[in-house]
């Protein structure tokens, strides 16, 4: 089968999820930008600035989220999965912070090499 060796085919669920979440985030960022700009003084420039910052936030988040979870995403896309991708896209800094406190693998592997070699000891 042609799809067996195609890396994009293996990432199709993650690509679709992040693309739909990003597409839904654009109007959401516009709505939040409008509200945020109104809270800051209701000038057009302030609304545009808040929207631009939110848009940059979700675009960076899409890249980070895709890089972190794309290879693990194997389930087909569903409405619930799209909502999960959307929430994850807006909460990506919390997901990164939560991922830093993970325990080492249970199989006893050392993980990535430390500064003084694979075992981390001098």
mmCIF file with all atom_site columns, N, CA and C in Angstrom, residues 84-118:
data_model
loop_
_atom_site.group_PDB
_atom_site.id
_atom_site.type_symbol
_atom_site.label_atom_id
_atom_site.label_alt_id
_atom_site.label_comp_id
_atom_site.label_asym_id
_atom_site.label_entity_id
_atom_site.label_seq_id
_atom_site.pdbx_PDB_ins_code
_atom_site.Cartn_x
_atom_site.Cartn_y
_atom_site.Cartn_z
_atom_site.occupancy
_atom_site.B_iso_or_equiv
_atom_site.pdbx_formal_charge
_atom_site.auth_seq_id
_atom_site.auth_comp_id
_atom_site.auth_asym_id
_atom_site.auth_atom_id
_atom_site.pdbx_PDB_model_num
ATOM 1   N N  . UNK A 1 84  ? -11.313 18.643 22.006 1.00 0.00 ? 84  UNK A N  1
ATOM 2   C CA . UNK A 1 84  ? -10.104 18.406 22.794 1.00 0.00 ? 84  UNK A CA 1
ATOM 3   C C  . UNK A 1 84  ? -8.900  19.119 22.182 1.00 0.00 ? 84  UNK A C  1
ATOM 4   N N  . UNK A 1 85  ? -8.762  19.060 20.860 1.00 0.00 ? 85  UNK A N  1
ATOM 5   C CA . UNK A 1 85  ? -7.682  19.783 20.190 1.00 0.00 ? 85  UNK A CA 1
ATOM 6   C C  . UNK A 1 85  ? -7.840  21.291 20.405 1.00 0.00 ? 85  UNK A C  1
ATOM 7   N N  . UNK A 1 86  ? -9.062  21.791 20.314 1.00 0.00 ? 86  UNK A N  1
ATOM 8   C CA . UNK A 1 86  ? -9.313  23.227 20.499 1.00 0.00 ? 86  UNK A CA 1
ATOM 9   C C  . UNK A 1 86  ? -8.930  23.662 21.914 1.00 0.00 ? 86  UNK A C  1
ATOM 10  N N  . UNK A 1 87  ? -9.373  22.904 22.908 1.00 0.00 ? 87  UNK A N  1
ATOM 11  C CA . UNK A 1 87  ? -9.024  23.235 24.294 1.00 0.00 ? 87  UNK A CA 1
ATOM 12  C C  . UNK A 1 87  ? -7.517  23.147 24.506 1.00 0.00 ? 87  UNK A C  1
ATOM 13  N N  . UNK A 1 88  ? -6.907  22.124 23.956 1.00 0.00 ? 88  UNK A N  1
ATOM 14  C CA . UNK A 1 88  ? -5.457  21.961 24.095 1.00 0.00 ? 88  UNK A CA 1
ATOM 15  C C  . UNK A 1 88  ? -4.697  23.101 23.433 1.00 0.00 ? 88  UNK A C  1
ATOM 16  N N  . UNK A 1 89  ? -5.232  23.586 22.328 1.00 0.00 ? 89  UNK A N  1
ATOM 17  C CA . UNK A 1 89  ? -4.584  24.681 21.613 1.00 0.00 ? 89  UNK A CA 1
ATOM 18  C C  . UNK A 1 89  ? -4.569  25.956 22.451 1.00 0.00 ? 89  UNK A C  1
ATOM 19  N N  . UNK A 1 90  ? -5.630  26.197 23.195 1.00 0.00 ? 90  UNK A N  1
ATOM 20  C CA . UNK A 1 90  ? -5.700  27.393 24.029 1.00 0.00 ? 90  UNK A CA 1
ATOM 21  C C  . UNK A 1 90  ? -4.986  27.205 25.372 1.00 0.00 ? 90  UNK A C  1
ATOM 22  N N  . UNK A 1 91  ? -4.795  25.968 25.786 1.00 0.00 ? 91  UNK A N  1
ATOM 23  C CA . UNK A 1 91  ? -4.160  25.698 27.080 1.00 0.00 ? 91  UNK A CA 1
ATOM 24  C C  . UNK A 1 91  ? -2.755  25.111 26.936 1.00 0.00 ? 91  UNK A C  1
ATOM 25  N N  . UNK A 1 92  ? -2.132  25.291 25.776 1.00 0.00 ? 92  UNK A N  1
ATOM 26  C CA . UNK A 1 92  ? -0.859  24.640 25.515 1.00 0.00 ? 92  UNK A CA 1
ATOM 27  C C  . UNK A 1 92  ? 0.246   24.955 26.512 1.00 0.00 ? 92  UNK A C  1
ATOM 28  N N  . UNK A 1 93  ? 0.352   26.153 27.096 1.00 0.00 ? 93  UNK A N  1
ATOM 29  C CA . UNK A 1 93  ? 1.424   26.356 28.093 1.00 0.00 ? 93  UNK A CA 1
ATOM 30  C C  . UNK A 1 93  ? 1.241   25.456 29.318 1.00 0.00 ? 93  UNK A C  1
ATOM 31  N N  . UNK A 1 94  ? 0.006   25.262 29.749 1.00 0.00 ? 94  UNK A N  1
ATOM 32  C CA . UNK A 1 94  ? -0.249  24.386 30.897 1.00 0.00 ? 94  UNK A CA 1
ATOM 33  C C  . UNK A 1 94  ? 0.104   22.943 30.557 1.00 0.00 ? 94  UNK A C  1
ATOM 34  N N  . UNK A 1 95  ? -0.162  22.527 29.324 1.00 0.00 ? 95  UNK A N  1
ATOM 35  C CA . UNK A 1 95  ? 0.192   21.171 28.913 1.00 0.00 ? 95  UNK A CA 1
ATOM 36  C C  . UNK A 1 95  ? 1.699   20.973 28.898 1.00 0.00 ? 95  UNK A C  1
ATOM 37  N N  . UNK A 1 96  ? 2.427   21.996 28.477 1.00 0.00 ? 96  UNK A N  1
ATOM 38  C CA . UNK A 1 96  ? 3.892   21.904 28.485 1.00 0.00 ? 96  UNK A CA 1
ATOM 39  C C  . UNK A 1 96  ? 4.434   21.815 29.906 1.00 0.00 ? 96  UNK A C  1
ATOM 40  N N  . UNK A 1 97  ? 3.887   22.630 30.794 1.00 0.00 ? 97  UNK A N  1
ATOM 41  C CA . UNK A 1 97  ? 4.343   22.609 32.179 1.00 0.00 ? 97  UNK A CA 1
ATOM 42  C C  . UNK A 1 97  ? 3.999   21.278 32.842 1.00 0.00 ? 97  UNK A C  1
ATOM 43  N N  . UNK A 1 98  ? 2.837   20.731 32.551 1.00 0.00 ? 98  UNK A N  1
ATOM 44  C CA . UNK A 1 98  ? 2.448   19.441 33.125 1.00 0.00 ? 98  UNK A CA 1
ATOM 45  C C  . UNK A 1 98  ? 3.335   18.326 32.593 1.00 0.00 ? 98  UNK A C  1
ATOM 46  N N  . UNK A 1 99  ? 3.782   18.425 31.356 1.00 0.00 ? 99  UNK A N  1
ATOM 47  C CA . UNK A 1 99  ? 4.628   17.400 30.768 1.00 0.00 ? 99  UNK A CA 1
ATOM 48  C C  . UNK A 1 99  ? 6.038   17.383 31.321 1.00 0.00 ? 99  UNK A C  1
ATOM 49  N N  . UNK A 1 100 ? 6.490   18.483 31.903 1.00 0.00 ? 100 UNK A N  1
ATOM 50  C CA . UNK A 1 100 ? 7.852   18.549 32.440 1.00 0.00 ? 100 UNK A CA 1
ATOM 51  C C  . UNK A 1 100 ? 8.012   17.725 33.709 1.00 0.00 ? 100 UNK A C  1
ATOM 52  N N  . UNK A 1 101 ? 6.938   17.515 34.441 1.00 0.00 ? 101 UNK A N  1
ATOM 53  C CA . UNK A 1 101 ? 7.029   16.792 35.701 1.00 0.00 ? 101 UNK A CA 1
ATOM 54  C C  . UNK A 1 101 ? 6.782   15.307 35.563 1.00 0.00 ? 101 UNK A C  1
ATOM 55  N N  . UNK A 1 102 ? 6.873   14.765 34.362 1.00 0.00 ? 102 UNK A N  1
ATOM 56  C CA . UNK A 1 102 ? 6.622   13.338 34.154 1.00 0.00 ? 102 UNK A CA 1
ATOM 57  C C  . UNK A 1 102 ? 7.708   12.495 34.807 1.00 0.00 ? 102 UNK A C  1
ATOM 58  N N  . UNK A 1 103 ? 7.291   11.336 35.292 1.00 0.00 ? 103 UNK A N  1
ATOM 59  C CA . UNK A 1 103 ? 8.236   10.387 35.881 1.00 0.00 ? 103 UNK A CA 1
ATOM 60  C C  . UNK A 1 103 ? 9.018   9.707  34.767 1.00 0.00 ? 103 UNK A C  1
ATOM 61  N N  . UNK A 1 104 ? 10.207  9.183  35.066 1.00 0.00 ? 104 UNK A N  1
ATOM 62  C CA . UNK A 1 104 ? 10.968  8.462  34.053 1.00 0.00 ? 104 UNK A CA 1
ATOM 63  C C  . UNK A 1 104 ? 10.218  7.207  33.621 1.00 0.00 ? 104 UNK A C  1
ATOM 64  N N  . UNK A 1 105 ? 10.538  6.669  32.448 1.00 0.00 ? 105 UNK A N  1
ATOM 65  C CA . UNK A 1 105 ? 9.841   5.480  31.962 1.00 0.00 ? 105 UNK A CA 1
ATOM 66  C C  . UNK A 1 105 ? 9.964   4.310  32.932 1.00 0.00 ? 105 UNK A C  1
ATOM 67  N N  . UNK A 1 106 ? 8.912   3.506  33.021 1.00 0.00 ? 106 UNK A N  1
ATOM 68  C CA . UNK A 1 106 ? 8.876   2.387  33.953 1.00 0.00 ? 106 UNK A CA 1
ATOM 69  C C  . UNK A 1 106 ? 9.791   1.243  33.532 1.00 0.00 ? 106 UNK A C  1
ATOM 70  N N  . UNK A 1 107 ? 10.216  1.230  32.277 1.00 0.00 ? 107 UNK A N  1
ATOM 71  C CA . UNK A 1 107 ? 11.051  0.129  31.806 1.00 0.00 ? 107 UNK A CA 1
ATOM 72  C C  . UNK A 1 107 ? 12.517  0.271  32.222 1.00 0.00 ? 107 UNK A C  1
ATOM 73  N N  . UNK A 1 108 ? 12.850  1.332  32.943 1.00 0.00 ? 108 UNK A N  1
ATOM 74  C CA . UNK A 1 108 ? 14.198  1.512  33.447 1.00 0.00 ? 108 UNK A CA 1
ATOM 75  C C  . UNK A 1 108 ? 15.142  2.191  32.478 1.00 0.00 ? 108 UNK A C  1
ATOM 76  N N  . UNK A 1 109 ? 14.648  2.608  31.308 1.00 0.00 ? 109 UNK A N  1
ATOM 77  C CA . UNK A 1 109 ? 15.536  3.281  30.362 1.00 0.00 ? 109 UNK A CA 1
ATOM 78  C C  . UNK A 1 109 ? 15.935  4.637  30.921 1.00 0.00 ? 109 UNK A C  1
ATOM 79  N N  . UNK A 1 110 ? 17.100  5.071  30.536 1.00 0.00 ? 110 UNK A N  1
ATOM 80  C CA . UNK A 1 110 ? 17.663  6.290  31.109 1.00 0.00 ? 110 UNK A CA 1
ATOM 81  C C  . UNK A 1 110 ? 17.065  7.557  30.544 1.00 0.00 ? 110 UNK A C  1
ATOM 82  N N  . UNK A 1 111 ? 16.377  7.496  29.421 1.00 0.00 ? 111 UNK A N  1
ATOM 83  C CA . UNK A 1 111 ? 15.842  8.703  28.811 1.00 0.00 ? 111 UNK A CA 1
ATOM 84  C C  . UNK A 1 111 ? 16.929  9.422  28.043 1.00 0.00 ? 111 UNK A C  1
ATOM 85  N N  . UNK A 1 112 ? 16.762  10.731 27.809 1.00 0.00 ? 112 UNK A N  1
ATOM 86  C CA . UNK A 1 112 ? 17.770  11.465 27.047 1.00 0.00 ? 112 UNK A CA 1
ATOM 87  C C  . UNK A 1 112 ? 19.067  11.585 27.834 1.00 0.00 ? 112 UNK A C  1
ATOM 88  N N  . UNK A 1 113 ? 20.187  11.620 27.139 1.00 0.00 ? 113 UNK A N  1
ATOM 89  C CA . UNK A 1 113 ? 21.474  11.713 27.831 1.00 0.00 ? 113 UNK A CA 1
ATOM 90  C C  . UNK A 1 113 ? 21.592  13.018 28.590 1.00 0.00 ? 113 UNK A C  1
ATOM 91  N N  . UNK A 1 114 ? 22.216  12.957 29.749 1.00 0.00 ? 114 UNK A N  1
ATOM 92  C CA . UNK A 1 114 ? 22.454  14.136 30.555 1.00 0.00 ? 114 UNK A CA 1
ATOM 93  C C  . UNK A 1 114 ? 23.703  14.857 30.105 1.00 0.00 ? 114 UNK A C  1
ATOM 94  N N  . UNK A 1 115 ? 24.118  15.902 30.816 1.00 0.00 ? 115 UNK A N  1
ATOM 95  C CA . UNK A 1 115 ? 25.266  16.693 30.393 1.00 0.00 ? 115 UNK A CA 1
ATOM 96  C C  . UNK A 1 115 ? 26.586  15.935 30.459 1.00 0.00 ? 115 UNK A C  1
ATOM 97  N N  . UNK A 1 116 ? 26.680  14.884 31.282 1.00 0.00 ? 116 UNK A N  1
ATOM 98  C CA . UNK A 1 116 ? 27.954  14.173 31.382 1.00 0.00 ? 116 UNK A CA 1
ATOM 99  C C  . UNK A 1 116 ? 27.869  12.756 30.827 1.00 0.00 ? 116 UNK A C  1
ATOM 100 N N  . UNK A 1 117 ? 27.009  12.525 29.872 1.00 0.00 ? 117 UNK A N  1
ATOM 101 C CA . UNK A 1 117 ? 26.937  11.211 29.231 1.00 0.00 ? 117 UNK A CA 1
ATOM 102 C C  . UNK A 1 117 ? 25.580  10.574 29.380 1.00 0.00 ? 117 UNK A C  1
ATOM 103 N N  . UNK A 1 118 ? 25.400  9.404  28.796 1.00 0.00 ? 118 UNK A N  1
ATOM 104 C CA . UNK A 1 118 ? 24.104  8.736  28.803 1.00 0.00 ? 118 UNK A CA 1
ATOM 105 C C  . UNK A 1 118 ? 23.621  8.355  30.191 1.00 0.00 ? 118 UNK A C  1
#
